[in-house]
Coordinates of C-alpha atoms in Angstrom, one line a residue:
X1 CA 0.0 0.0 0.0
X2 CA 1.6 3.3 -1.1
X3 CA 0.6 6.3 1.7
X4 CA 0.8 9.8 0.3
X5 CA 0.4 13.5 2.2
X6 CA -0.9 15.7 -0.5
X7 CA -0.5 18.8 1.6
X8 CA -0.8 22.7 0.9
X9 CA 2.3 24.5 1.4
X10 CA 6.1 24.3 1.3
X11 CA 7.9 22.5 3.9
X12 CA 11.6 24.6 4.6
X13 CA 14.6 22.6 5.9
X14 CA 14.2 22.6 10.0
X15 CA 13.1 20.4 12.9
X16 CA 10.0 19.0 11.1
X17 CA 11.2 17.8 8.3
X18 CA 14.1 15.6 10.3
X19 CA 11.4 14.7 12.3
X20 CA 9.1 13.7 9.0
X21 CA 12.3 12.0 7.3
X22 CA 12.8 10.2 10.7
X23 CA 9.1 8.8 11.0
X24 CA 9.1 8.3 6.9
X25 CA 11.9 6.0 6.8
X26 CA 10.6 3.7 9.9
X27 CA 7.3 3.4 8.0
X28 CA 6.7 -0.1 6.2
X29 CA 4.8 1.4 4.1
X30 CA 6.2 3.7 1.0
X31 CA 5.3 7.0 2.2
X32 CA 5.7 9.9 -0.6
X33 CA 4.4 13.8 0.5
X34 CA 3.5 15.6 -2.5
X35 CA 3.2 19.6 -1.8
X36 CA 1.3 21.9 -3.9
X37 CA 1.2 25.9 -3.4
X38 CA -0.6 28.8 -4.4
X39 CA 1.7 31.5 -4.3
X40 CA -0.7 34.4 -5.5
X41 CA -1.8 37.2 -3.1
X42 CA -5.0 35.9 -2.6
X43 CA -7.1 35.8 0.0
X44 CA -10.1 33.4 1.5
X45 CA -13.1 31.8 -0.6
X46 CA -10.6 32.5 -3.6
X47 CA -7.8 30.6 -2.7
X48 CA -9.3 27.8 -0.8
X49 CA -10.9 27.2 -4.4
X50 CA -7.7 27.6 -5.9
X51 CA -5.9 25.5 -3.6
X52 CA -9.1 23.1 -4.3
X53 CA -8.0 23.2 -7.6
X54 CA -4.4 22.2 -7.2
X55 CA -5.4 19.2 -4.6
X56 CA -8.1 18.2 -7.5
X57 CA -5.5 18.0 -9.7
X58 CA -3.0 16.3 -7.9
X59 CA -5.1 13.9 -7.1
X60 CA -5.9 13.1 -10.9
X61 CA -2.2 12.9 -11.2
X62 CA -2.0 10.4 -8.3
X63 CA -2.6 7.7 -11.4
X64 CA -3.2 3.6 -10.6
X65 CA -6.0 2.9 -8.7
X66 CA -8.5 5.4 -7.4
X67 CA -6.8 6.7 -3.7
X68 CA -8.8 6.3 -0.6
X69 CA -8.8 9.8 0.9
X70 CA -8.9 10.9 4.3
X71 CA -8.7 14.7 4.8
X72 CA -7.4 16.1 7.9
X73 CA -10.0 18.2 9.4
X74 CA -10.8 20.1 13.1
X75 CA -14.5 18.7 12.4
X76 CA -13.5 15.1 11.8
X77 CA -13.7 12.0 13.7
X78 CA -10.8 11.8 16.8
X79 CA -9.8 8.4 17.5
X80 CA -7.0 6.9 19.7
X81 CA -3.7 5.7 18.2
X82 CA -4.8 1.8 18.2
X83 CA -8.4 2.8 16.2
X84 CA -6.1 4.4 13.8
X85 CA -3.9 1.6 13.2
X86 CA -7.1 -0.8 12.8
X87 CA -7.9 1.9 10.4
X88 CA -4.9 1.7 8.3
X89 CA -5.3 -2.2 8.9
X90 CA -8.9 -2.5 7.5
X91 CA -7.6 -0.3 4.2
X92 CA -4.7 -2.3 3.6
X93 CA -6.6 -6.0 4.4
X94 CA -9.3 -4.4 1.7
X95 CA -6.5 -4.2 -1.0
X96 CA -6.6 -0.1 -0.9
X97 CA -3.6 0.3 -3.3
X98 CA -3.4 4.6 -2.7
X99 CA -3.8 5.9 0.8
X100 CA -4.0 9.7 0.6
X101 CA -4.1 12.4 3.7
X102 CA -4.8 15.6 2.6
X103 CA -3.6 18.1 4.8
X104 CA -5.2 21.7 3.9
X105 CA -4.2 25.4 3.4
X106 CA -5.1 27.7 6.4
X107 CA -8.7 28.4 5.2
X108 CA -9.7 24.6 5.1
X109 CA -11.0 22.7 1.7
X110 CA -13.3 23.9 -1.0
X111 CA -16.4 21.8 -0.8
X112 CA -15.6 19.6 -3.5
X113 CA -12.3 18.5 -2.3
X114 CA -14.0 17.9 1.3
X115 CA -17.1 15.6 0.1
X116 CA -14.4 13.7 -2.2
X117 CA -13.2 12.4 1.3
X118 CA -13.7 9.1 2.3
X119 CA -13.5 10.4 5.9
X120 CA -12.1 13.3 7.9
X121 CA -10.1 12.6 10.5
X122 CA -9.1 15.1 13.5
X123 CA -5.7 15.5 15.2
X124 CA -7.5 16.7 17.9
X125 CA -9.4 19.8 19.4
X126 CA -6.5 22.0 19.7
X127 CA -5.3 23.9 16.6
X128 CA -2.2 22.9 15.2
X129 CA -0.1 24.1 12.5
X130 CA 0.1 22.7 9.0
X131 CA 4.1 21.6 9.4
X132 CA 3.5 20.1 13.1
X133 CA 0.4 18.3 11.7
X134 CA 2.5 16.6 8.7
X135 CA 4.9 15.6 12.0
X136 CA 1.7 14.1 13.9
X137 CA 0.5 12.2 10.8
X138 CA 3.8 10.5 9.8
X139 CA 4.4 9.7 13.4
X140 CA 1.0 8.2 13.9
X141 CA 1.8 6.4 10.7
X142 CA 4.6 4.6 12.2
X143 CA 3.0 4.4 15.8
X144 CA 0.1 2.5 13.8
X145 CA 2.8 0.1 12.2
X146 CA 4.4 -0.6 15.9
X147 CA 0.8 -1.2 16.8
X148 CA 0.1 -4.0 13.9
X149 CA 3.6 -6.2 14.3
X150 CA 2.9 -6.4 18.1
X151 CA 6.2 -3.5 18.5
X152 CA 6.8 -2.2 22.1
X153 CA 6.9 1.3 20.9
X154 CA 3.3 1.9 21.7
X155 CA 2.1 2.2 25.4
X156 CA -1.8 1.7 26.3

């Protein structure tokens, strides 16, 4: 199962990106983050479509089998680390070739890219920011691979 972050936004060389490399390169699975950017001056309901329109189109580019999509929203479901690996589990065990987490610009998703979700899935109720986000998915990536070979590195 190839996992993808399709995320808005550059990520600069620092502390989250060693810590993404880190948690990347323990995953089992091929993990690939794919960055798109709207670097126009623009400003709310115009560039979340246009950022809608780069995610829309990265997605077509994904190519192979259709991705199963979970977006990273405030509103979505919260679930505890072992929930997520049974997540992850129950896509691979049902043959999903593409994972995809889309990880949003500042302003959230345009509709379309939201309902093209197969879920929405919350790092919590506090706000984080896009770069620590990418940090929390990739190491709840590998937390959820620790979880699934029995590994010590999660404690319940």
């Amino acid at each position: 199962m190839q996992v993808t972050l399709l995320t808005v936004g550059r990520l600069k060389n620092g502390p989250e990106k060693h810590l993404i490399d880190t948690y990347v390169k323990r995953c089992p699975w091929p993990v690939s983050i794919h960055e798109v950017e709207e670097k126009r001056p623009i400003k709310g309901v115009e560039r979340m479509a246009r950022e809608g329109d780069l995610l829309q189109k990265a997605l077509k580019d994904h190519g192979g089998a259709a991705p199963y999509i979970i977006a990273l929203d405030e509103r979505g479901k919260t679930m505890r680390s072992p929930d997520f690996a049974k997540l992850i589990e129950k896509r691979q065990d049902a043959g999903t070739a593409n994972l995809v987490f889309l990880i949003g610009g500042a302003d959230g998703y345009a509709p379309d890219i939201k309902q093209q979700a197969h879920s929405l899935l919350s790092l919590g109720e506090m706000t984080w920011p896009h770069m620590m986000a990418r940090v929390l998915i990739c190491e709840q990536l590998y937390r959820a691979s620790c979880i699934l070979a029995g590994h010590p590195y999660h404690k319940d």
